[in-house]
Each structure stands twice: as structure tokens, then as C-alpha cells.
């Protein structure tokens, strides 16, 4: 049994480069080991996954992308780096506060990966509209697609749905 002593609820989890990663808004926890007797947890204070954006985690070419409270981050195994400066002063939360119950916590920013691109659907706090963006890893630039509000993504047979 392993434990961690950081505050806050869990906000996301994924396996990246063979290691399980668990996120809180301000932490990333990486689990090392192959049997319970030798499990070790490395906790890193960083921009973690934003509450409600657990479905924003996606991997493109061994690089992990996700929505943090401060923007979209990439993680290649060292430290997460924010790459959302192209959005300017507009903050995208992805969480629709008008919905009731637990649903707002599960309807945040949603992402998918296909080829060399990361796609993310998130809500603008400036006007309340949803936007679908893609980040092209080869060109290293963002493109706004349209006002799609995605619930989930699935890659199948050379298509992203």
C-alpha cells in the first residue's frame, strides 16, 4: 500500500511511458515499481490537471497533454510546461457551472489525440461558448476548429470521432 500526503481531490490519471501518473490540481504523482513491495511514489508540485478536466489527458507522440488551471500543459517525462500562451488573456475552464449536481465536474475540458495532433474542447470564460482547438506538434501551433462541445473522443480506423 502506498500513500501520498498532498492536499486536494484526485483530478486525473493516465499511464505515460510505462508509469502510472495521478494528478491533483497542483501535483503530479508518478508511481515507480513493479510489485507492491517496491512501489515508490514521486510527488512533484506543478500545474496538475484542473478539477473537471480529467478527460483532457491525451498522448501524442509520447508527449502527454492536459488542461491545467493555468492553461494547456505538455509533459515529456521531465516537468510539465504550459503551451497555451496563444490563447492570450482568454481563460478556458471547460466547466459549465450552470449544470446541476456532479455533472459539472465531469463535463470539463475533453481531449483526444490523432496523428500528430491534440484536440481539446473547452469553454471560454469570456463569452461562455465552447471551442474545439487542435495543437499540431509538427508545426507547434494552435488552430481553432469551431464551437464543438465534445463529450468524448475516440480514435478508430484512421479517424477521430
PDB file of C-alpha atoms in Angstrom:
ATOM      1  CA  UNK A   1       0.000   0.000   0.000  1.00  0.00           C
ATOM      2  CA  UNK A   2       1.296   3.418  -0.956  1.00  0.00           C
ATOM      3  CA  UNK A   3       0.174   6.768   0.338  1.00  0.00           C
ATOM      4  CA  UNK A   4       0.698  10.394  -0.556  1.00  0.00           C
ATOM      5  CA  UNK A   5       0.392  13.408   1.672  1.00  0.00           C
ATOM      6  CA  UNK A   6      -0.742  16.115  -0.722  1.00  0.00           C
ATOM      7  CA  UNK A   7      -3.956  18.079  -0.290  1.00  0.00           C
ATOM      8  CA  UNK A   8      -6.922  18.095  -2.615  1.00  0.00           C
ATOM      9  CA  UNK A   9      -9.030  15.673  -4.600  1.00  0.00           C
ATOM     10  CA  UNK A  10      -7.678  13.487  -7.405  1.00  0.00           C
ATOM     11  CA  UNK A  11      -8.340  15.111 -10.778  1.00  0.00           C
ATOM     12  CA  UNK A  12      -6.908  12.695 -13.359  1.00  0.00           C
ATOM     13  CA  UNK A  13      -4.913   9.547 -14.045  1.00  0.00           C
ATOM     14  CA  UNK A  14      -3.120   8.036 -17.039  1.00  0.00           C
ATOM     15  CA  UNK A  15      -0.231   5.716 -17.885  1.00  0.00           C
ATOM     16  CA  UNK A  16       2.614   7.536 -19.617  1.00  0.00           C
ATOM     17  CA  UNK A  17       5.901   5.979 -20.769  1.00  0.00           C
ATOM     18  CA  UNK A  18       5.099   2.880 -18.711  1.00  0.00           C
ATOM     19  CA  UNK A  19       4.425   4.676 -15.424  1.00  0.00           C
ATOM     20  CA  UNK A  20       1.062   5.386 -13.788  1.00  0.00           C
ATOM     21  CA  UNK A  21       0.574   9.127 -13.228  1.00  0.00           C
ATOM     22  CA  UNK A  22      -2.020  10.527 -10.833  1.00  0.00           C
ATOM     23  CA  UNK A  23      -2.920  14.191 -10.702  1.00  0.00           C
ATOM     24  CA  UNK A  24      -4.292  16.779  -8.346  1.00  0.00           C
ATOM     25  CA  UNK A  25      -4.641  20.428  -9.356  1.00  0.00           C
ATOM     26  CA  UNK A  26      -1.201  21.314  -8.005  1.00  0.00           C
ATOM     27  CA  UNK A  27       0.599  17.969  -8.010  1.00  0.00           C
ATOM     28  CA  UNK A  28       1.641  15.064 -10.165  1.00  0.00           C
ATOM     29  CA  UNK A  29       2.330  11.685  -8.546  1.00  0.00           C
ATOM     30  CA  UNK A  30       4.415   9.166 -10.503  1.00  0.00           C
ATOM     31  CA  UNK A  31       4.410   5.553  -9.344  1.00  0.00           C
ATOM     32  CA  UNK A  32       7.591   3.503  -9.703  1.00  0.00           C
ATOM     33  CA  UNK A  33       7.969  -0.237  -9.103  1.00  0.00           C
ATOM     34  CA  UNK A  34       6.560  -3.462 -10.464  1.00  0.00           C
ATOM     35  CA  UNK A  35       5.215  -5.183  -7.355  1.00  0.00           C
ATOM     36  CA  UNK A  36       3.559  -3.702  -4.247  1.00  0.00           C
ATOM     37  CA  UNK A  37       6.640  -4.443  -2.128  1.00  0.00           C
ATOM     38  CA  UNK A  38       8.761  -1.984  -4.133  1.00  0.00           C
ATOM     39  CA  UNK A  39       6.226   0.718  -5.093  1.00  0.00           C
ATOM     40  CA  UNK A  40       7.519   4.248  -4.633  1.00  0.00           C
ATOM     41  CA  UNK A  41       5.690   7.491  -5.336  1.00  0.00           C
ATOM     42  CA  UNK A  42       7.435  10.611  -6.591  1.00  0.00           C
ATOM     43  CA  UNK A  43       5.309  13.689  -5.878  1.00  0.00           C
ATOM     44  CA  UNK A  44       6.005  16.827  -7.894  1.00  0.00           C
ATOM     45  CA  UNK A  45       4.479  20.234  -7.166  1.00  0.00           C
ATOM     46  CA  UNK A  46       3.442  21.554 -10.591  1.00  0.00           C
ATOM     47  CA  UNK A  47       0.474  22.548 -12.730  1.00  0.00           C
ATOM     48  CA  UNK A  48      -1.640  19.417 -12.427  1.00  0.00           C
ATOM     49  CA  UNK A  49      -4.915  18.521 -14.100  1.00  0.00           C
ATOM     50  CA  UNK A  50      -7.660  21.070 -13.425  1.00  0.00           C
ATOM     51  CA  UNK A  51     -10.678  19.877 -11.456  1.00  0.00           C
ATOM     52  CA  UNK A  52     -13.247  18.693 -14.011  1.00  0.00           C
ATOM     53  CA  UNK A  53     -10.676  18.255 -16.796  1.00  0.00           C
ATOM     54  CA  UNK A  54      -9.657  14.646 -16.220  1.00  0.00           C
ATOM     55  CA  UNK A  55     -10.766  13.785 -19.749  1.00  0.00           C
ATOM     56  CA  UNK A  56      -8.302  16.313 -21.193  1.00  0.00           C
ATOM     57  CA  UNK A  57      -5.414  13.851 -20.744  1.00  0.00           C
ATOM     58  CA  UNK A  58      -4.166  12.544 -24.109  1.00  0.00           C
ATOM     59  CA  UNK A  59      -0.836  11.357 -25.502  1.00  0.00           C
ATOM     60  CA  UNK A  60       0.623  12.459 -28.851  1.00  0.00           C
ATOM     61  CA  UNK A  61       3.996  11.014 -29.910  1.00  0.00           C
ATOM     62  CA  UNK A  62       4.922  10.065 -26.314  1.00  0.00           C
ATOM     63  CA  UNK A  63       4.060  13.573 -25.090  1.00  0.00           C
ATOM     64  CA  UNK A  64       1.252  13.939 -22.561  1.00  0.00           C
ATOM     65  CA  UNK A  65      -1.155  16.860 -22.935  1.00  0.00           C
ATOM     66  CA  UNK A  66      -3.719  18.030 -20.385  1.00  0.00           C
ATOM     67  CA  UNK A  67      -5.698  21.061 -19.199  1.00  0.00           C
ATOM     68  CA  UNK A  68      -4.401  22.670 -16.016  1.00  0.00           C
ATOM     69  CA  UNK A  69      -5.936  25.585 -14.158  1.00  0.00           C
ATOM     70  CA  UNK A  70      -3.442  27.900 -15.905  1.00  0.00           C
ATOM     71  CA  UNK A  71      -3.721  26.513 -19.445  1.00  0.00           C
ATOM     72  CA  UNK A  72      -2.851  23.508 -21.563  1.00  0.00           C
ATOM     73  CA  UNK A  73       0.291  21.691 -20.433  1.00  0.00           C
ATOM     74  CA  UNK A  74       2.647  19.196 -22.050  1.00  0.00           C
ATOM     75  CA  UNK A  75       4.676  16.620 -20.168  1.00  0.00           C
ATOM     76  CA  UNK A  76       7.510  14.638 -21.736  1.00  0.00           C
ATOM     77  CA  UNK A  77       8.853  12.995 -18.597  1.00  0.00           C
ATOM     78  CA  UNK A  78      10.654  15.963 -17.033  1.00  0.00           C
ATOM     79  CA  UNK A  79       8.399  18.827 -15.839  1.00  0.00           C
ATOM     80  CA  UNK A  80       5.043  19.937 -17.290  1.00  0.00           C
ATOM     81  CA  UNK A  81       5.246  23.051 -19.453  1.00  0.00           C
ATOM     82  CA  UNK A  82       2.374  25.348 -20.375  1.00  0.00           C
ATOM     83  CA  UNK A  83       1.768  25.764 -24.129  1.00  0.00           C
ATOM     84  CA  UNK A  84      -1.459  27.776 -24.107  1.00  0.00           C
ATOM     85  CA  UNK A  85       0.003  31.269 -24.462  1.00  0.00           C
ATOM     86  CA  UNK A  86      -1.585  31.529 -27.928  1.00  0.00           C
ATOM     87  CA  UNK A  87      -4.980  31.890 -26.221  1.00  0.00           C
ATOM     88  CA  UNK A  88      -3.944  35.316 -24.898  1.00  0.00           C
ATOM     89  CA  UNK A  89      -5.920  36.633 -21.945  1.00  0.00           C
ATOM     90  CA  UNK A  90      -8.930  34.399 -22.568  1.00  0.00           C
ATOM     91  CA  UNK A  91      -9.243  31.733 -19.879  1.00  0.00           C
ATOM     92  CA  UNK A  92     -10.784  28.391 -20.802  1.00  0.00           C
ATOM     93  CA  UNK A  93     -12.200  26.470 -17.883  1.00  0.00           C
ATOM     94  CA  UNK A  94     -14.116  23.741 -19.610  1.00  0.00           C
ATOM     95  CA  UNK A  95     -16.537  23.544 -16.699  1.00  0.00           C
ATOM     96  CA  UNK A  96     -20.163  24.584 -17.232  1.00  0.00           C
ATOM     97  CA  UNK A  97     -21.239  25.979 -13.853  1.00  0.00           C
ATOM     98  CA  UNK A  98     -24.892  26.232 -14.964  1.00  0.00           C
ATOM     99  CA  UNK A  99     -25.331  22.459 -14.786  1.00  0.00           C
ATOM    100  CA  UNK A 100     -26.510  20.897 -11.531  1.00  0.00           C
ATOM    101  CA  UNK A 101     -25.204  18.078  -9.390  1.00  0.00           C
ATOM    102  CA  UNK A 102     -21.932  16.278 -10.051  1.00  0.00           C
ATOM    103  CA  UNK A 103     -22.144  16.711 -13.827  1.00  0.00           C
ATOM    104  CA  UNK A 104     -20.070  19.940 -13.966  1.00  0.00           C
ATOM    105  CA  UNK A 105     -17.129  18.034 -12.514  1.00  0.00           C
ATOM    106  CA  UNK A 106     -17.229  15.506 -15.350  1.00  0.00           C
ATOM    107  CA  UNK A 107     -18.033  17.794 -18.255  1.00  0.00           C
ATOM    108  CA  UNK A 108     -14.869  19.855 -18.257  1.00  0.00           C
ATOM    109  CA  UNK A 109     -12.288  20.105 -20.992  1.00  0.00           C
ATOM    110  CA  UNK A 110     -12.291  16.953 -23.125  1.00  0.00           C
ATOM    111  CA  UNK A 111      -9.463  15.944 -25.441  1.00  0.00           C
ATOM    112  CA  UNK A 112      -8.359  13.370 -27.957  1.00  0.00           C
ATOM    113  CA  UNK A 113      -5.243  12.604 -29.943  1.00  0.00           C
ATOM    114  CA  UNK A 114      -4.814  11.584 -33.545  1.00  0.00           C
ATOM    115  CA  UNK A 115      -1.681  11.515 -35.651  1.00  0.00           C
ATOM    116  CA  UNK A 116       0.475  14.453 -34.638  1.00  0.00           C
ATOM    117  CA  UNK A 117      -2.407  16.485 -33.239  1.00  0.00           C
ATOM    118  CA  UNK A 118      -4.012  17.076 -29.861  1.00  0.00           C
ATOM    119  CA  UNK A 119      -7.689  18.114 -29.967  1.00  0.00           C
ATOM    120  CA  UNK A 120      -9.352  19.796 -26.993  1.00  0.00           C
ATOM    121  CA  UNK A 121     -12.885  21.063 -26.483  1.00  0.00           C
ATOM    122  CA  UNK A 122     -13.188  23.647 -23.710  1.00  0.00           C
ATOM    123  CA  UNK A 123     -15.414  26.527 -22.662  1.00  0.00           C
ATOM    124  CA  UNK A 124     -14.363  30.179 -22.851  1.00  0.00           C
ATOM    125  CA  UNK A 125     -14.927  32.125 -19.654  1.00  0.00           C
ATOM    126  CA  UNK A 126     -15.086  35.332 -21.725  1.00  0.00           C
ATOM    127  CA  UNK A 127     -18.292  34.517 -23.630  1.00  0.00           C
ATOM    128  CA  UNK A 128     -19.372  31.086 -22.316  1.00  0.00           C
ATOM    129  CA  UNK A 129     -19.009  29.465 -25.751  1.00  0.00           C
ATOM    130  CA  UNK A 130     -17.373  26.113 -26.325  1.00  0.00           C
ATOM    131  CA  UNK A 131     -14.421  25.865 -28.690  1.00  0.00           C
ATOM    132  CA  UNK A 132     -12.629  22.988 -30.346  1.00  0.00           C
ATOM    133  CA  UNK A 133      -8.899  23.591 -30.782  1.00  0.00           C
ATOM    134  CA  UNK A 134      -6.127  21.429 -32.161  1.00  0.00           C
ATOM    135  CA  UNK A 135      -2.434  21.653 -31.467  1.00  0.00           C
ATOM    136  CA  UNK A 136      -0.177  20.457 -34.265  1.00  0.00           C
ATOM    137  CA  UNK A 137       3.015  19.026 -32.765  1.00  0.00           C
ATOM    138  CA  UNK A 138       4.959  19.270 -36.018  1.00  0.00           C
ATOM    139  CA  UNK A 139       4.066  22.912 -36.686  1.00  0.00           C
ATOM    140  CA  UNK A 140       3.957  23.718 -32.944  1.00  0.00           C
ATOM    141  CA  UNK A 141       0.871  25.883 -33.340  1.00  0.00           C
ATOM    142  CA  UNK A 142      -2.773  26.045 -32.269  1.00  0.00           C
ATOM    143  CA  UNK A 143      -5.793  26.137 -34.610  1.00  0.00           C
ATOM    144  CA  UNK A 144      -9.378  26.885 -33.648  1.00  0.00           C
ATOM    145  CA  UNK A 145     -11.731  24.462 -35.402  1.00  0.00           C
ATOM    146  CA  UNK A 146     -15.265  25.535 -34.405  1.00  0.00           C
ATOM    147  CA  UNK A 147     -17.691  25.687 -31.436  1.00  0.00           C
ATOM    148  CA  UNK A 148     -17.922  21.927 -30.886  1.00  0.00           C
ATOM    149  CA  UNK A 149     -18.661  20.831 -27.341  1.00  0.00           C
ATOM    150  CA  UNK A 150     -17.216  17.327 -27.171  1.00  0.00           C
ATOM    151  CA  UNK A 151     -18.287  14.801 -24.557  1.00  0.00           C
ATOM    152  CA  UNK A 152     -15.574  12.289 -25.518  1.00  0.00           C
ATOM    153  CA  UNK A 153     -13.134  11.400 -28.302  1.00  0.00           C
ATOM    154  CA  UNK A 154     -12.325   8.020 -29.835  1.00  0.00           C
ATOM    155  CA  UNK A 155      -9.727   7.175 -32.491  1.00  0.00           C
ATOM    156  CA  UNK A 156     -10.684   4.250 -34.716  1.00  0.00           C
ATOM    157  CA  UNK A 157      -9.655   3.127 -38.222  1.00  0.00           C
ATOM    158  CA  UNK A 158      -7.680   6.264 -39.091  1.00  0.00           C
ATOM    159  CA  UNK A 159     -10.435   8.611 -37.898  1.00  0.00           C
ATOM    160  CA  UNK A 160     -11.011  10.645 -34.726  1.00  0.00           C
ATOM    161  CA  UNK A 161     -14.607  10.647 -33.566  1.00  0.00           C
TER     162      UNK A 161
END
